Coordinates of C-alpha atoms in Angstrom, one line a residue:
X1 CA 17.1 67.0 -28.2
X2 CA 19.4 65.2 -29.7
X3 CA 22.2 65.3 -28.1
X4 CA 19.5 64.1 -25.4
X5 CA 18.6 61.2 -27.3
X6 CA 22.6 59.6 -28.5
X7 CA 23.9 60.2 -24.9
X8 CA 22.1 57.4 -24.0
X9 CA 22.6 55.5 -26.4
X10 CA 26.3 56.5 -26.0
X11 CA 26.4 54.7 -22.9
X12 CA 25.2 51.7 -24.0
X13 CA 27.6 51.3 -26.4
X14 CA 30.1 51.6 -24.0
X15 CA 29.1 48.8 -21.9
X16 CA 28.4 46.6 -24.7
X17 CA 31.7 47.2 -26.4
X18 CA 34.2 45.9 -23.1
X19 CA 31.6 43.5 -22.5
X20 CA 31.9 41.7 -26.1
X21 CA 35.7 42.0 -26.6
X22 CA 35.9 40.0 -22.9
X23 CA 34.0 37.5 -24.2
X24 CA 35.9 37.2 -27.4
X25 CA 38.8 36.9 -25.4
X26 CA 37.6 34.5 -23.0
X27 CA 36.5 32.3 -26.4
X28 CA 40.2 33.1 -27.7
X29 CA 41.7 32.0 -24.4
X30 CA 39.8 29.1 -24.4
X31 CA 40.0 28.2 -28.5
X32 CA 44.4 28.7 -27.3
X33 CA 44.4 26.4 -24.2
X34 CA 42.8 23.3 -26.5
X35 CA 45.1 23.9 -29.3
X36 CA 48.1 24.0 -26.9
X37 CA 46.6 20.7 -24.9
X38 CA 46.0 19.2 -28.4
X39 CA 49.5 19.9 -29.5
X40 CA 50.9 18.1 -26.5
X41 CA 49.4 15.1 -27.8
X42 CA 52.1 12.7 -28.9
X43 CA 51.3 12.0 -32.7
X44 CA 52.6 9.6 -34.8
X45 CA 53.0 9.6 -39.2
X46 CA 51.2 7.3 -41.2
X47 CA 52.6 7.1 -44.9
X48 CA 49.5 5.9 -46.8
X49 CA 51.2 6.6 -49.9
X50 CA 49.4 10.0 -51.2
X51 CA 49.7 11.8 -47.4
X52 CA 50.1 11.8 -44.2
X53 CA 47.8 11.1 -41.6
X54 CA 48.8 12.5 -38.3
X55 CA 47.2 10.1 -34.9
X56 CA 47.9 9.9 -31.1
X57 CA 48.3 6.8 -29.6
X58 CA 45.0 5.7 -27.8
X59 CA 47.3 6.2 -23.9
X60 CA 47.3 9.6 -24.9
X61 CA 43.6 9.9 -26.7
X62 CA 42.6 9.1 -22.7
X63 CA 44.1 13.1 -22.1
X64 CA 41.2 14.2 -23.3
X65 CA 39.1 12.1 -20.5
X66 CA 35.5 10.8 -21.8
X67 CA 34.9 9.4 -18.6
X68 CA 33.9 12.7 -16.9
X69 CA 31.6 12.7 -19.6
X70 CA 29.4 9.0 -19.0
X71 CA 29.6 10.0 -15.2
X72 CA 28.0 13.4 -15.7
X73 CA 25.4 11.6 -18.5
X74 CA 25.1 8.8 -16.5
X75 CA 24.6 10.8 -13.0
X76 CA 21.8 12.8 -15.4
X77 CA 20.4 9.9 -16.4
X78 CA 19.7 8.5 -12.9
X79 CA 18.4 11.9 -11.5
X80 CA 15.8 12.1 -14.0
X81 CA 14.9 8.9 -12.7
X82 CA 14.8 9.6 -8.8
X83 CA 12.9 13.1 -9.6
X84 CA 10.4 10.5 -12.0
X85 CA 10.2 8.6 -9.3
X86 CA 9.5 11.1 -6.2
X87 CA 6.9 12.9 -8.8
X88 CA 5.0 9.2 -8.5
X89 CA 5.0 9.1 -4.9
X90 CA 3.5 12.4 -4.6
X91 CA 0.9 11.8 -6.9
X92 CA 0.3 8.6 -4.9
X93 CA 0.1 10.5 -1.5
X94 CA -2.6 12.8 -3.4
X95 CA -4.4 10.0 -4.4
X96 CA -3.9 10.8 -8.2
X97 CA -3.7 8.2 -10.8
X98 CA -0.2 7.7 -12.2
X99 CA 0.1 7.3 -15.8
X100 CA 2.6 4.8 -17.1
X101 CA 5.4 5.7 -18.9
X102 CA 6.5 2.3 -21.1
X103 CA 9.5 1.6 -22.3
X104 CA 10.9 1.2 -25.9
X105 CA 12.1 -1.8 -27.0
X106 CA 16.0 -0.7 -27.2
X107 CA 15.4 0.0 -23.3
X108 CA 14.0 -3.0 -23.0
X109 CA 16.8 -4.7 -25.1
X110 CA 19.8 -2.9 -23.2
X111 CA 18.4 -4.0 -19.6
X112 CA 18.3 -7.6 -20.9
X113 CA 21.7 -7.2 -22.2
X114 CA 22.9 -7.0 -18.8
X115 CA 24.4 -10.6 -17.3
X116 CA 21.7 -10.6 -14.8
X117 CA 21.5 -14.3 -14.9
X118 CA 25.3 -14.7 -14.2
X119 CA 24.9 -11.8 -11.2
X120 CA 22.3 -13.9 -9.9
X121 CA 24.2 -17.3 -9.8
X122 CA 27.3 -15.2 -8.7
X123 CA 24.8 -14.0 -6.0
X124 CA 23.3 -17.7 -5.4
X125 CA 26.9 -18.6 -3.9
X126 CA 28.1 -16.0 -1.7
X127 CA 25.0 -16.8 -0.8
X128 CA 26.0 -20.2 0.4
X129 CA 29.5 -19.1 1.8
X130 CA 29.1 -19.8 5.5
X131 CA 29.5 -16.4 7.7
X132 CA 32.0 -16.2 11.0
X133 CA 30.5 -16.4 13.8
X134 CA 31.1 -12.5 14.9
X135 CA 29.6 -11.4 11.6
X136 CA 26.7 -13.3 11.4
X137 CA 25.1 -10.5 13.5
X138 CA 26.4 -7.0 11.9
X139 CA 25.3 -8.1 8.6
X140 CA 22.1 -10.0 9.3
X141 CA 21.5 -6.8 11.3
X142 CA 21.9 -4.5 8.4
X143 CA 19.8 -6.2 6.4
X144 CA 17.1 -6.3 9.1
X145 CA 17.7 -2.7 9.5
X146 CA 17.4 -2.0 5.7
X147 CA 14.1 -3.6 4.4
X148 CA 12.0 -3.7 7.5
X149 CA 12.8 -7.9 8.9
X150 CA 10.5 -8.0 12.0
X151 CA 12.6 -11.0 14.0
X152 CA 9.9 -11.6 16.4
X153 CA 8.3 -13.8 13.6
X154 CA 10.9 -16.4 13.0
X155 CA 10.9 -19.4 14.4
X156 CA 15.1 -18.8 15.2
X157 CA 15.0 -15.2 16.6
X158 CA 18.7 -15.5 17.7
X159 CA 20.9 -14.2 14.5
X160 CA 23.9 -16.6 15.2
X161 CA 21.8 -19.4 14.6
X162 CA 21.8 -18.7 10.5
X163 CA 25.1 -19.7 9.0
X164 CA 25.0 -18.1 5.3
X165 CA 22.4 -16.1 3.8
X166 CA 20.7 -18.3 1.9
X167 CA 19.8 -19.6 5.8
X168 CA 18.6 -16.2 6.8
X169 CA 16.6 -15.6 4.1
X170 CA 14.9 -19.0 4.0
X171 CA 14.3 -18.7 7.9
X172 CA 10.9 -20.6 9.2
X173 CA 8.1 -18.5 11.2
X174 CA 6.5 -19.4 14.5
X175 CA 3.7 -21.8 13.0
X176 CA 1.0 -18.5 15.5
X177 CA 2.9 -16.0 13.3
X178 CA 0.5 -16.5 10.4
X179 CA -2.7 -18.4 11.0
X180 CA -4.7 -19.7 7.7
X181 CA -8.3 -18.1 7.2
X182 CA -10.6 -21.2 7.1
X183 CA -13.7 -19.0 6.4
X184 CA -12.5 -17.5 2.7
X185 CA -11.3 -20.5 -0.2
X186 CA -8.4 -18.7 -1.7
X187 CA -5.8 -17.4 0.4
X188 CA -2.4 -15.3 -0.4
X189 CA -0.2 -17.8 -0.6
X190 CA 3.3 -15.2 0.7
X191 CA 3.7 -12.1 2.3
X192 CA 3.5 -9.3 -0.3
X193 CA 2.1 -6.0 -2.0
X194 CA -1.2 -6.8 -4.1
X195 CA 0.0 -5.3 -7.4
X196 CA -3.3 -5.9 -9.4
X197 CA -6.2 -8.5 -9.7
X198 CA -9.7 -9.2 -10.5
X199 CA -10.9 -10.3 -13.7
X200 CA -8.7 -11.3 -17.1
X201 CA -10.5 -9.6 -20.3
X202 CA -9.4 -10.1 -23.7
X203 CA -6.3 -12.2 -22.9
X204 CA -5.2 -9.7 -21.3
X205 CA -3.7 -9.9 -17.7
X206 CA -2.7 -6.6 -16.1
X207 CA 0.7 -6.7 -13.5
X208 CA 0.2 -3.0 -12.5
X209 CA -2.7 -1.0 -13.7
X210 CA -2.7 0.1 -17.4
X211 CA 0.5 -2.3 -17.8
X212 CA -1.2 -5.6 -19.7
X213 CA 0.5 -8.5 -20.5
X214 CA -0.4 -11.6 -23.1
X215 CA -2.2 -14.6 -21.0
X216 CA -1.0 -16.9 -24.0
X217 CA 1.9 -15.7 -23.5
X218 CA 2.7 -15.5 -20.3
X219 CA 1.4 -19.5 -19.7
X220 CA 2.5 -20.8 -23.0
X221 CA 0.9 -22.3 -25.8
X222 CA -1.4 -25.3 -25.3
X223 CA 0.2 -28.7 -25.7
X224 CA -2.4 -31.4 -27.0
X225 CA -1.5 -34.0 -24.7
X226 CA -3.8 -36.0 -22.3
X227 CA -2.1 -35.0 -19.3
X228 CA -1.9 -31.4 -19.8
X229 CA -5.0 -28.9 -18.7
X230 CA -5.1 -26.8 -22.0
X231 CA -6.7 -28.3 -25.3
X232 CA -5.5 -26.6 -28.7
X233 CA -7.0 -24.0 -29.4
X234 CA -6.8 -21.2 -32.7
X235 CA -7.0 -17.6 -31.2
X236 CA -7.1 -15.7 -28.1
X237 CA -10.7 -15.9 -27.1
X238 CA -10.5 -19.5 -27.6
X239 CA -7.4 -20.1 -25.4
X240 CA -9.2 -18.6 -22.4
X241 CA -11.9 -20.1 -23.2
X242 CA -10.1 -23.4 -23.0
X243 CA -9.1 -22.5 -19.2
X244 CA -12.9 -21.9 -18.2
X245 CA -13.9 -25.7 -18.1
X246 CA -17.3 -24.7 -16.5
X247 CA -20.4 -22.6 -18.0
X248 CA -21.5 -20.0 -16.0
X249 CA -17.3 -19.0 -14.8
X250 CA -15.0 -16.6 -15.0
X251 CA -10.8 -16.3 -15.0
X252 CA -9.3 -14.1 -12.4
X253 CA -6.0 -13.3 -11.5
X254 CA -4.0 -12.1 -8.5
X255 CA -0.4 -10.3 -8.3
X256 CA 1.7 -10.4 -5.3
X257 CA 5.3 -9.1 -5.1
X258 CA 7.2 -10.0 -2.6
X259 CA 10.0 -7.5 -1.0
X260 CA 13.4 -8.1 0.3
X261 CA 12.3 -8.2 3.6
X262 CA 9.4 -10.2 3.2
X263 CA 9.1 -14.3 4.3
X264 CA 10.5 -15.7 0.8
X265 CA 8.7 -18.7 1.4
X266 CA 5.4 -19.8 -0.2
X267 CA 2.4 -21.5 0.3
X268 CA -0.9 -23.3 -1.0
X269 CA -3.5 -20.7 -1.6
X270 CA -6.4 -23.6 -1.5
X271 CA -7.4 -26.6 -1.7
X272 CA -6.2 -28.4 -5.5
X273 CA -4.3 -31.0 -7.2
X274 CA -1.0 -29.2 -9.4
X275 CA -1.4 -32.0 -12.3
X276 CA 2.0 -30.0 -14.3
X277 CA 4.5 -28.3 -14.2
X278 CA 6.0 -25.5 -16.9
X279 CA 9.1 -24.0 -16.4
X280 CA 10.5 -21.0 -18.3
X281 CA 14.0 -20.0 -18.8
X282 CA 14.8 -16.3 -19.1
X283 CA 15.6 -12.5 -18.3
X284 CA 15.8 -12.0 -14.2
X285 CA 15.1 -8.4 -14.6
X286 CA 14.0 -6.8 -10.9
X287 CA 10.1 -6.8 -10.7
X288 CA 9.7 -4.0 -8.3
X289 CA 6.6 -2.1 -8.9
X290 CA 8.3 0.9 -10.7
X291 CA 9.9 -1.7 -13.3
X292 CA 6.5 -3.3 -13.8
X293 CA 5.0 0.3 -14.6
X294 CA 8.1 0.6 -17.2
X295 CA 8.3 -2.7 -19.2
X296 CA 5.6 -3.8 -20.6
X297 CA 4.9 -8.5 -20.1
X298 CA 7.8 -8.0 -17.2
X299 CA 6.2 -11.6 -16.8
X300 CA 6.9 -12.8 -19.7
X301 CA 10.3 -11.9 -20.2
X302 CA 11.4 -12.9 -17.0
X303 CA 12.4 -17.0 -15.9
X304 CA 8.8 -18.3 -14.3
X305 CA 8.0 -21.6 -12.8
X306 CA 3.8 -22.3 -14.0
X307 CA 2.3 -24.8 -12.3
X308 CA -1.5 -25.7 -13.0
X309 CA -4.0 -28.0 -12.1
X310 CA -7.5 -28.3 -10.6
X311 CA -9.2 -27.1 -7.8
X312 CA -13.1 -27.3 -6.7
X313 CA -14.4 -24.8 -9.6
X314 CA -12.2 -25.6 -12.6
X315 CA -9.1 -24.7 -14.0
X316 CA -5.8 -22.7 -11.1
X317 CA -2.6 -21.9 -11.5
X318 CA 0.2 -20.6 -9.5
X319 CA 3.6 -19.0 -11.4
X320 CA 6.8 -17.7 -8.8
X321 CA 8.1 -15.2 -11.2
X322 CA 12.4 -15.3 -10.9
X323 CA 13.7 -11.4 -10.4
X324 CA 17.5 -10.2 -10.5
X325 CA 19.3 -11.7 -7.6
X326 CA 16.4 -14.8 -7.3
X327 CA 17.0 -17.1 -9.8
X328 CA 16.7 -19.8 -7.6
X329 CA 12.8 -21.2 -7.4
X330 CA 12.5 -24.4 -5.7
X331 CA 9.5 -26.2 -5.8
X332 CA 9.3 -28.6 -2.6
X333 CA 7.9 -31.7 -4.4
X334 CA 9.3 -31.2 -7.9
X335 CA 13.3 -32.5 -7.2
X336 CA 13.8 -32.5 -11.1
X337 CA 13.2 -28.7 -11.4
X338 CA 16.2 -26.8 -11.7
X339 CA 16.1 -22.9 -12.6
X340 CA 19.4 -20.1 -13.7
X341 CA 21.2 -22.8 -15.6
X342 CA 24.2 -21.4 -17.5
X343 CA 22.6 -22.6 -20.6
X344 CA 18.8 -22.4 -22.0
X345 CA 17.6 -21.5 -25.7
X346 CA 16.1 -18.1 -26.2
X347 CA 11.8 -19.1 -26.0
X348 CA 12.1 -22.5 -24.8
X349 CA 10.6 -24.1 -21.9
X350 CA 10.0 -27.5 -20.4
X351 CA 7.3 -29.4 -19.8
X352 CA 7.0 -32.2 -16.3
X353 CA 3.7 -34.0 -16.1
X354 CA 2.7 -35.1 -11.8
X355 CA 0.2 -37.0 -13.7
X356 CA 1.4 -41.0 -14.2
X357 CA 0.2 -44.5 -14.9
X358 CA 0.4 -45.1 -10.8
X359 CA -0.9 -41.1 -9.8
X360 CA -3.8 -40.7 -12.3
X361 CA -4.3 -37.1 -10.4
X362 CA -1.3 -35.0 -10.1
X363 CA -0.3 -33.6 -6.7
X364 CA -2.4 -33.0 -3.7
X365 CA -2.0 -29.4 -1.9
X366 CA -4.0 -28.3 1.2
X367 CA -4.7 -25.2 2.0
X368 CA -1.9 -23.4 3.9
X369 CA 0.5 -26.5 2.6
X370 CA 4.2 -25.7 2.2
X371 CA 4.7 -25.5 -1.7
X372 CA 8.0 -23.5 -2.3
X373 CA 10.9 -20.7 -1.8
X374 CA 12.6 -18.0 -3.2
X375 CA 16.3 -17.2 -2.5
X376 CA 15.2 -13.2 -2.2
X377 CA 11.9 -11.3 -3.1
X378 CA 10.0 -11.6 -6.3
X379 CA 6.2 -12.6 -7.7
X380 CA 3.6 -15.0 -7.5
X381 CA 0.5 -14.9 -10.3
X382 CA -2.0 -16.5 -9.1
X383 CA -5.0 -17.6 -12.7
X384 CA -7.5 -19.5 -11.4
X385 CA -10.9 -20.1 -13.1
X386 CA -14.2 -19.4 -10.7
X387 CA -17.9 -18.2 -10.7
X388 CA -19.5 -15.2 -11.5
X389 CA -20.0 -14.5 -7.5
X390 CA -16.3 -14.5 -7.3
X391 CA -15.4 -11.4 -4.7
X392 CA -12.0 -10.4 -4.2
X393 CA -11.6 -9.2 -0.9
X394 CA -8.5 -6.5 -1.7
X395 CA -7.3 -3.4 -2.6
X396 CA -4.5 -2.5 -5.1
X397 CA -1.4 -1.5 -3.0
X398 CA -2.0 -3.1 0.6
X399 CA 0.5 -5.2 2.5
X400 CA -0.9 -8.9 2.6
X401 CA 0.1 -11.7 4.6
X402 CA 0.6 -15.5 3.7
X403 CA -2.8 -16.6 5.8
X404 CA -5.0 -13.6 4.7
X405 CA -7.8 -13.8 3.1
X406 CA -7.8 -13.2 -1.3
X407 CA -11.4 -13.6 -1.8
X408 CA -14.3 -16.2 -1.3
X409 CA -18.0 -17.0 -2.8

């Protein structure tokens, strides 16, 4: 009986011992190879007085090849990010809510250290380079295929007409391509995707659901001058109350994301008067929906141009937010505006008033009138005052085109 019990144990040991010895042999072989390659490095002796320190030259240390490690690490992180995006798309498809995962301070700082402003200026100069006649169709066709551009809406469909990428990005549309809705008081100022909309509560505005930014940080501090629509305030709630100029009104917001394939001009969303412009130099991080879910106060970090004024129900503002490769923001009636300058002071802003002694009101804008343009896709943020019965006719995530209704009373 004992012999029968011991026999399986002996057979097991016979299997394990060779395996362990082979494992030790592999470890010894690997260590031998490492030591052999290490000894091949040409060492230099440094005499420090008490002992000699052996070092290898920088060129020799390159033989250790850290580059593959960096590639594997970066590839692994990129793969993880792609998996996260895939999971978010699947949750969206199933109609489930996606919990936001916000970036840490070090991640935001690392992203902001990338020279996106320099890259955007380089991209802007590249856009100005005139393309050879034979190269225009293949280049523009590739862009059209990549981003789904509808050239049938363009005023000029012939691709050879556009001398450079900048002209192609800023192409005009046929007059009948975007009819302006006359039944509703506020229309979409641009083509794009609705990221978020609703009432402004607790001085926090949602850039996407669950991720907010400060209203005061976004619009900037109140400046006690006669020509600004702001007045001195001492708290966040009082800041909001100063914007709401009429009793019984509420403050509303709407965020529209312009993709690279969208029409890049933006228009006046209603009949209003622009009295002031505030330009915030800043970063040029991407503002696509994925980044908006990842970085809190993304719009406050980025360069932006805030236009403020009044409409028939009180305060009204339109903000054009810059992004990567979209450092150029143009306002047609503001020739003094220059964005993405090489030098700027962090946290600074530039004010300009359109109210003068000769013009006591500002710049009147009609609904649907051309207002400005981006050189690529970006974001438009509307913040305005309206009565409590104002209703948005939107759904978060829906595609919208310039001229279509945003909401009305």
